[in-house]
Short mmCIF file of C-alpha atoms in Angstrom, two decimals:
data_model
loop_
_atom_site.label_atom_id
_atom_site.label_comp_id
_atom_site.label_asym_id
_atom_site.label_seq_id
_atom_site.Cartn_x
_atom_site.Cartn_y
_atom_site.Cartn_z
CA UNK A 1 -31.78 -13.47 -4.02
CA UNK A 2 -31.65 -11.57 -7.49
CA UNK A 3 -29.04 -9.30 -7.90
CA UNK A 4 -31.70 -6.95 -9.67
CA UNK A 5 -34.40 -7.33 -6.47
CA UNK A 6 -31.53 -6.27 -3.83
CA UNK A 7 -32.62 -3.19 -2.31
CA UNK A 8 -29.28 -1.02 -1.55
CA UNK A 9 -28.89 1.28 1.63
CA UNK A 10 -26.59 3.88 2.73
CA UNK A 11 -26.34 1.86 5.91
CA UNK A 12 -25.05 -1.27 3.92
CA UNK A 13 -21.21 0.79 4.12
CA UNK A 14 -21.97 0.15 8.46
CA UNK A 15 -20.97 -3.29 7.84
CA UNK A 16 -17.43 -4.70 8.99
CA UNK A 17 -16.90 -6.34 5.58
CA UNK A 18 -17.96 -2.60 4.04
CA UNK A 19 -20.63 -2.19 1.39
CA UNK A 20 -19.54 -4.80 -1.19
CA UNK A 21 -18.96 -7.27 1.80
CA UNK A 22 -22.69 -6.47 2.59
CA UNK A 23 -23.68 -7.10 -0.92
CA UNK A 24 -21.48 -10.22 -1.12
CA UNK A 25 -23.37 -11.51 1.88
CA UNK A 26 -26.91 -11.29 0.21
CA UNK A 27 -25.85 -11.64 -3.77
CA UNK A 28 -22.99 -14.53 -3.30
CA UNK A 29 -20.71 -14.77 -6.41
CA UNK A 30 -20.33 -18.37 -6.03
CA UNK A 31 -24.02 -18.48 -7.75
CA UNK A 32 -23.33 -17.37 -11.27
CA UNK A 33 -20.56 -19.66 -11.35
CA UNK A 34 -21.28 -20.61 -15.86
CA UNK A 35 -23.36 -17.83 -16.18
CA UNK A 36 -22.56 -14.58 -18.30
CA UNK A 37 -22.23 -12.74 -14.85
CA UNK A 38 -19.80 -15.60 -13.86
CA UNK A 39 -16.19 -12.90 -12.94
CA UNK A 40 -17.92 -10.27 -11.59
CA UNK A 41 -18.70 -9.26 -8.00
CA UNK A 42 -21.32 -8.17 -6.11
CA UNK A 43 -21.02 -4.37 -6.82
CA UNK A 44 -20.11 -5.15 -10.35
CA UNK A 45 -23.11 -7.07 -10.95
CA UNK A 46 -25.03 -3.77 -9.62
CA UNK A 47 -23.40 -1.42 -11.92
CA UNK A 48 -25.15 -3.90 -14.50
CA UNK A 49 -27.92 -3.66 -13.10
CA UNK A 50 -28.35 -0.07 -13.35
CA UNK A 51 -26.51 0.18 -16.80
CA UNK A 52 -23.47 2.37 -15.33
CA UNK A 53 -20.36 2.15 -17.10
CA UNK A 54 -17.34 3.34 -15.38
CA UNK A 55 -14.40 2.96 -17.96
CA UNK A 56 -14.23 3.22 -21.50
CA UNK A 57 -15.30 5.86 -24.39
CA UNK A 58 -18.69 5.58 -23.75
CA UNK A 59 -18.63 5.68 -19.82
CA UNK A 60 -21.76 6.77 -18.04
CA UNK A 61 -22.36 10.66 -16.58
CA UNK A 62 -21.89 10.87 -12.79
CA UNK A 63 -25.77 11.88 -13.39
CA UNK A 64 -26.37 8.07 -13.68
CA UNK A 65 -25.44 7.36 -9.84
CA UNK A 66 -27.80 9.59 -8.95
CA UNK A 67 -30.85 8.77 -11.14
CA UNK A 68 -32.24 6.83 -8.55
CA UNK A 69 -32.19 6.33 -4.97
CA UNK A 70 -30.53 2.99 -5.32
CA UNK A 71 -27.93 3.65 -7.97
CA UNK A 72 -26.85 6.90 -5.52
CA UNK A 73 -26.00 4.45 -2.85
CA UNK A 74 -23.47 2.74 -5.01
CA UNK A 75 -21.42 6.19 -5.48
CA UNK A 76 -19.06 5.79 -2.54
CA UNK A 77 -17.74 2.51 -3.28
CA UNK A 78 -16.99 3.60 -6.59
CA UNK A 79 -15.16 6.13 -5.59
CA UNK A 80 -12.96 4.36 -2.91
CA UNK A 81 -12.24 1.81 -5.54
CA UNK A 82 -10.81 4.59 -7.73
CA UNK A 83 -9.04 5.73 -4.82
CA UNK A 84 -7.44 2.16 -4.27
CA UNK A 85 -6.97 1.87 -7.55
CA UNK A 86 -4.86 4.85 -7.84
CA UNK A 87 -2.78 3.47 -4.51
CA UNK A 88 -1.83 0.07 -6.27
CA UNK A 89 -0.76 1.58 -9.77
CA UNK A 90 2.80 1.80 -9.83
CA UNK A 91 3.38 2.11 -5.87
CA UNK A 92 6.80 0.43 -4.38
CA UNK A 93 5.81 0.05 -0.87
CA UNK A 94 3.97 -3.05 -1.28
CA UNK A 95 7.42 -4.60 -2.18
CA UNK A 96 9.09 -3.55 0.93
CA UNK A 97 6.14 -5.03 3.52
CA UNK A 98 6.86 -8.20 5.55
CA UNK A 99 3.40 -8.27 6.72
CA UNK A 100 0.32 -5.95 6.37
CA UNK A 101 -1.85 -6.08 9.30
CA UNK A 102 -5.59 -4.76 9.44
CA UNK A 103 -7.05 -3.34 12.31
CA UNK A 104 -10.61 -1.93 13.62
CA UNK A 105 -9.04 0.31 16.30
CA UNK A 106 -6.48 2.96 16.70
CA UNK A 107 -4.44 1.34 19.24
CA UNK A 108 -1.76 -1.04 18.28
CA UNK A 109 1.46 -2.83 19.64
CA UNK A 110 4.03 -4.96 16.93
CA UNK A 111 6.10 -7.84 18.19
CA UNK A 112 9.35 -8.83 18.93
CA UNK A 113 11.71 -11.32 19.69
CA UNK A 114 13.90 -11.42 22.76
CA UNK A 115 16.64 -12.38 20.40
CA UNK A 116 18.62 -11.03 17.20
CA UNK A 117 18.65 -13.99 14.80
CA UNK A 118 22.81 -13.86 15.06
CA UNK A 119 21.89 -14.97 18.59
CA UNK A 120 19.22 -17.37 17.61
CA UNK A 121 21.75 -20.64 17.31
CA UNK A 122 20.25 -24.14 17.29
CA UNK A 123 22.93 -25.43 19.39
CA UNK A 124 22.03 -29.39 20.20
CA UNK A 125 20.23 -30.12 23.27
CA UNK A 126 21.49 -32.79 25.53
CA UNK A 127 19.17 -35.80 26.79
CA UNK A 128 17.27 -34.61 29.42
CA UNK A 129 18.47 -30.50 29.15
CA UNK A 130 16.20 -27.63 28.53
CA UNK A 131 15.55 -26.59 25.51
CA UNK A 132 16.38 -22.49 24.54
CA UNK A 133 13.67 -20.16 24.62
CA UNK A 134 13.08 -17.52 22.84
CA UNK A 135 10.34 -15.26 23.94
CA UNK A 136 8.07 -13.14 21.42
CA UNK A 137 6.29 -10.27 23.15
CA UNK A 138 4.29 -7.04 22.33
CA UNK A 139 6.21 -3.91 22.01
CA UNK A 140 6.37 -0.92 24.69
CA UNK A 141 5.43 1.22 22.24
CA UNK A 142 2.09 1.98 20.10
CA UNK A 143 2.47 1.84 16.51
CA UNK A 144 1.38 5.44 15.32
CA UNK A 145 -0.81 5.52 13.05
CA UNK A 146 -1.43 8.84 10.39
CA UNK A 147 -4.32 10.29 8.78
CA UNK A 148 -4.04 10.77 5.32
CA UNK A 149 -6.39 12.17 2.84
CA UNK A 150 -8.04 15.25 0.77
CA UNK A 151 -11.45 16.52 1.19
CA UNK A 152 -13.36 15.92 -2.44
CA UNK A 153 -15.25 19.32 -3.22
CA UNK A 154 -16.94 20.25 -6.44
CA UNK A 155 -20.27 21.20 -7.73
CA UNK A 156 -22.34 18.63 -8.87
CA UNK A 157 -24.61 20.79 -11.36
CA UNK A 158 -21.10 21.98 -12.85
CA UNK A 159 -19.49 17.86 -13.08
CA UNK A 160 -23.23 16.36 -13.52
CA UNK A 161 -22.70 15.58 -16.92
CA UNK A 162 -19.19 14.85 -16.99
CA UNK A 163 -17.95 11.34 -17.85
CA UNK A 164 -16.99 8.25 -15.10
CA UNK A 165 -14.14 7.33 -17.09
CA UNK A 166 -11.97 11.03 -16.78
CA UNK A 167 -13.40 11.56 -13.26
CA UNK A 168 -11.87 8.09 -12.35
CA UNK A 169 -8.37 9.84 -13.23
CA UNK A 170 -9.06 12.43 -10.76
CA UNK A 171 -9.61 9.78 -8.04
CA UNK A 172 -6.76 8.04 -8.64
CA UNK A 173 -4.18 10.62 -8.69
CA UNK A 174 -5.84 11.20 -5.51
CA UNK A 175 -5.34 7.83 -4.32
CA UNK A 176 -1.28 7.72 -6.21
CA UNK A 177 -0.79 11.12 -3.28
CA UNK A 178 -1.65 8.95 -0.57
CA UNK A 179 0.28 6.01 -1.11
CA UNK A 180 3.09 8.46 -1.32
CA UNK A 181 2.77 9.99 1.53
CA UNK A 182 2.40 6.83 3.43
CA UNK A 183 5.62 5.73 1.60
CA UNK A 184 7.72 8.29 3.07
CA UNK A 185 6.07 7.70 6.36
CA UNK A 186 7.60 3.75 5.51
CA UNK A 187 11.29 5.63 4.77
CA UNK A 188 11.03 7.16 7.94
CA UNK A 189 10.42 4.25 10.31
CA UNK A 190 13.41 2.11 7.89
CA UNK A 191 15.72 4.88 8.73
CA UNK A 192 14.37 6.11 11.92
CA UNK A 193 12.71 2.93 13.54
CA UNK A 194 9.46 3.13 15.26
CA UNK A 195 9.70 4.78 18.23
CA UNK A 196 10.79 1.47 19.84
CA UNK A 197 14.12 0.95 21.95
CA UNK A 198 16.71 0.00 19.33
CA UNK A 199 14.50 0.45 15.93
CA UNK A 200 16.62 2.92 14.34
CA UNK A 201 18.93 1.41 11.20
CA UNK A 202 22.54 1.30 11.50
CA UNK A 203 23.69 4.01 8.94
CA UNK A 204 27.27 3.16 6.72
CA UNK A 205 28.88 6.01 5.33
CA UNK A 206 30.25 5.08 1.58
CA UNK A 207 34.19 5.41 1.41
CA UNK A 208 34.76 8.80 -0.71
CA UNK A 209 32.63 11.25 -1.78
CA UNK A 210 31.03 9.06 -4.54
CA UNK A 211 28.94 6.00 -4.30
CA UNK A 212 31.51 2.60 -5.51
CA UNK A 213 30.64 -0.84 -6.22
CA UNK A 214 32.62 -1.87 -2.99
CA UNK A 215 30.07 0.40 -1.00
CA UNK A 216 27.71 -1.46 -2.54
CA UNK A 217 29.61 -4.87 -1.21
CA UNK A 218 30.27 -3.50 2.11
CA UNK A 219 26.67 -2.76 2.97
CA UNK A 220 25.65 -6.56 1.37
CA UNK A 221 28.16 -7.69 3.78
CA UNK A 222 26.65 -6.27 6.80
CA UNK A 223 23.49 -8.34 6.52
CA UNK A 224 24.14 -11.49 8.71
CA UNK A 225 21.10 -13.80 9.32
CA UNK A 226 19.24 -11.87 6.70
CA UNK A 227 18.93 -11.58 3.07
CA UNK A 228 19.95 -8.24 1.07
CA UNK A 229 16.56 -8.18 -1.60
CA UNK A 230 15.65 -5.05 -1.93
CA UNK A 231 18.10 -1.25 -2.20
CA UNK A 232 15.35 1.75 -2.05
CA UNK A 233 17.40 4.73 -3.73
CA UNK A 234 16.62 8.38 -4.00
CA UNK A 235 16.82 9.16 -7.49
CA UNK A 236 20.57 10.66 -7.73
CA UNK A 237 21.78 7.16 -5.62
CA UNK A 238 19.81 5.24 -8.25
CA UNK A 239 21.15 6.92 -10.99
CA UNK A 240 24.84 6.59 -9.32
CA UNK A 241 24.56 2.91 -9.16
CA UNK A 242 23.30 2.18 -12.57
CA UNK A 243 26.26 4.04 -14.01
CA UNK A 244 29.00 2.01 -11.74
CA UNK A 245 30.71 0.10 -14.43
CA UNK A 246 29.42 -3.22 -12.90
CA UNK A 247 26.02 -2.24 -13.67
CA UNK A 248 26.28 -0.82 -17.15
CA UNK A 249 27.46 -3.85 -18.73
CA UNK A 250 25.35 -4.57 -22.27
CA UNK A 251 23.39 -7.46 -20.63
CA UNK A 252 22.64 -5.16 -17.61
CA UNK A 253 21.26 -2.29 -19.85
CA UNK A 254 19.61 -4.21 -22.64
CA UNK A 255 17.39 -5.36 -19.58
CA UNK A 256 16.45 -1.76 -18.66
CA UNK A 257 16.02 -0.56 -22.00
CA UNK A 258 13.82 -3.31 -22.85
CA UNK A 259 11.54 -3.58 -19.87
CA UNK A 260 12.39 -0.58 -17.95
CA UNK A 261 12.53 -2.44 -14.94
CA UNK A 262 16.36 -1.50 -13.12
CA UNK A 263 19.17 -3.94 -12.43
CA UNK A 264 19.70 -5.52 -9.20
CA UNK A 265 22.82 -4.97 -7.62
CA UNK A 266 24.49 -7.90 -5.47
CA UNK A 267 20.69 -9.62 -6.31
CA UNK A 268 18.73 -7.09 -4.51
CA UNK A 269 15.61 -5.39 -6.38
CA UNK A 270 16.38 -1.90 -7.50
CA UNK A 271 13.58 0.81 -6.14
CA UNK A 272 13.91 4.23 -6.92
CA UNK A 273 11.50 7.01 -4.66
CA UNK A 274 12.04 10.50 -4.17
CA UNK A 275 10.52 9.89 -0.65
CA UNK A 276 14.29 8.79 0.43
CA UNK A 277 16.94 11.64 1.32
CA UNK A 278 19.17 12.25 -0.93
CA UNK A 279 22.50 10.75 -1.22
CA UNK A 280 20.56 7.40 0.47
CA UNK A 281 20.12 3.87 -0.25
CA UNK A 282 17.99 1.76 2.23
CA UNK A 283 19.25 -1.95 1.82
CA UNK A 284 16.54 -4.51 3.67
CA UNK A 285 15.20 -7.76 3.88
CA UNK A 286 11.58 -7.80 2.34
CA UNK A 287 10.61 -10.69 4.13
CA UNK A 288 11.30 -9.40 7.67
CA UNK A 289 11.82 -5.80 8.07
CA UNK A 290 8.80 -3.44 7.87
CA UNK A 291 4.67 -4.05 8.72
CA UNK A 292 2.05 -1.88 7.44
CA UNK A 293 -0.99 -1.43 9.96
CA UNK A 294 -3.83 -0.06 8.23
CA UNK A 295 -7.20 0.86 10.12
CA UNK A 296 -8.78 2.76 7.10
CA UNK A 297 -7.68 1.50 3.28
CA UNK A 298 -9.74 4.10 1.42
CA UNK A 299 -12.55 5.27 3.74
CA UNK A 300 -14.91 8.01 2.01
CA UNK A 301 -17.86 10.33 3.62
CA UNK A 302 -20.33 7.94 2.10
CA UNK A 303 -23.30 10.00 3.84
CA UNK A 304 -22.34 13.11 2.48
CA UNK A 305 -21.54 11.83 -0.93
CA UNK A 306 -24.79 10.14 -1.49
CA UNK A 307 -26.52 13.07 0.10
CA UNK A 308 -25.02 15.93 -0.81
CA UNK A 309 -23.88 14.78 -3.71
CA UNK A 310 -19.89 16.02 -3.60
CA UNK A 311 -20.57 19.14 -1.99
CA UNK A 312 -17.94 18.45 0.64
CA UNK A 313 -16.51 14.74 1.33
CA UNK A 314 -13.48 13.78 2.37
CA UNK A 315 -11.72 10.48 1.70
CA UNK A 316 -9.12 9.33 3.52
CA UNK A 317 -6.78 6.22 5.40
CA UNK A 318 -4.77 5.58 8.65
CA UNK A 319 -1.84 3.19 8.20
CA UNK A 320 1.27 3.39 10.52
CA UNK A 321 4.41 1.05 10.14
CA UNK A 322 6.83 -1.22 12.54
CA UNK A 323 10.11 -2.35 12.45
CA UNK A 324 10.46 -5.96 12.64
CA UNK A 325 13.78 -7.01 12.63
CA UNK A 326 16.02 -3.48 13.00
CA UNK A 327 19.09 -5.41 12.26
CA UNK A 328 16.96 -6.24 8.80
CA UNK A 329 17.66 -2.88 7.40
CA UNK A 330 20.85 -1.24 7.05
CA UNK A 331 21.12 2.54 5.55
CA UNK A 332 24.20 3.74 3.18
CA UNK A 333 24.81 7.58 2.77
CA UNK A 334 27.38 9.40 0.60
CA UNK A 335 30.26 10.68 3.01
CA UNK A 336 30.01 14.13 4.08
CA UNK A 337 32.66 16.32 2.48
#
């Protein structure tokens, strides 16, 4: 079928692959493969169709989704791709996941292992003995999952004629809030666990009142079977460890000053957030510690958006986290005077 002969439907967002999934499905990309279309995807190759531009100086009006019944029904996916958009600039907590699971109900259980790995030996197994088992099994306990989101409300005779391209900022700084907020909700089951029976982190204390490159050692030392990769600071811990001596060496700050990207300590990946407590550094494995369950990514009112045109719509997504491994994470706080 021609990409310019599809005709688009509200009821196209019903379908488990969502609306460009439903587009996909009739409009394959694999079939402009050396053509000039050849790169885009299905819902790109409809903007095109309807001449909507959705970046650059001369981006289109919002007034061009609605100038037909079609090009309306293209409106919601382009703003939950802002929305996503906003959520992958810049965000940390994609760094941090071992796993990110996706889910088409609210109830969820993690797994575990009967075992720590300092308990998971491979001793040898005689002729004829049994082998070791180690049993993986579903958690007690439900992951819980958390609405976030922000109800879009403006008048569309007052933004009609306003451009895609600064509108697009708007969704994204909505989208930049959310993965925030679902980042601290990830600080909170590293240091907290999830609610299961022995998910909480051990916490170290550092020796004096101020953080010290042996702190620093200490908590490395503490990670047995696992792999120290990644230190999540709040911003005065960050600041505290690139100003130990062993980090402000000129090879160590020529780095920072010329990419902006910070040192890593002992190895690990530097992080800084503000959605850690202060006077806290999170020390994990990346590749073992933390999974993301997401039943919404960037869901929007797509009824109300189409036909109401942004009256009132609210866009939002449910993601909860488990711990994995609890002995994966370890937490260092400054010492209490």
């Amino acid at each position: 079928m021609n990409y310019e002969t599809i005709r688009l439907d509200k009821a196209m967002y019903k379908d488990r692959g969502g609306f460009t999934g439903a587009l996909e499905a009739l409009d394959p990309s694999a079939a402009y493969k050396g053509t000039p279309l050849e790169g885009l995807d299905a819902y790109q190759r409809q903007l095109r169709r309807f001449d909507i531009r959705v970046g650059g100086p001369k981006s289109s009006a919002i007034q061009k989704f609605f100038s037909t019944a079609g090009s309306a029904a293209l409106f919601p996916e382009y703003v939950s791709r802002a929305v996503r958009q906003g959520m992958e600039e810049g965000e940390i907590l994609s760094q941090l996941l071992a796993s990110r699971t996706a889910i088409d109900s609210l109830d969820y259980r993690s797994i575990a292992l009967s075992q720590e790995m300092e308990t998971l030996e491979m001793e040898e197994v005689k002729e004829g003995a049994a082998i070791p088992a180690t049993d993986i099994k579903l958690k007690e306990t439900l992951v819980r999952l958390k609405k976030r989101g922000r109800m879009l409300s403006a008048s569309y005779e007052a933004i009609r004629f306003q451009r895609l391209d600064l509108f697009t900022v708007a969704l994204r700084q909505i989208g930049s809030c959310i993965i925030k907020s679902q980042l601290e909700d990830a600080v909170d089951t590293l240091i907290n666990g999830d609610g299961s029976e022995g998910s909480g982190a051990e916490i170290l204390e550092t020796a004096g009142a101020e953080l010290t490159y042996a702190d620093l050692v200490k908590l490395w030392e503490q990670f047995n079977g696992y792999r120290m990769d990644r230190l999540l600071a709040s911003p005065d811990m960050a600041a505290a460890i690139l100003n130990l001596p062993q980090m402000s060496s000129p090879a160590a700050g020529l780095n920072f000053q010329a990419t902006g990207k910070l040192g890593t300590p002992l190895g690990a990946v530097l992080l800084k957030s503000s959605a850690v407590p202060s006077g806290t550094v999170i020390a994990l494995d990346s590749s073992c510690a933390l999974e993301m369950v997401v039943a919404s990514e960037a869901a929007v009112d797509y009824d109300k958006l189409i036909d109401t045109q942004l009256e009132r719509a609210a866009i939002t997504s449910i993601a909860g986290f488990a711990k994995l491994f609890p002995d994966a994470v370890k937490v260092l706080s400054l010492k209490k005077a």
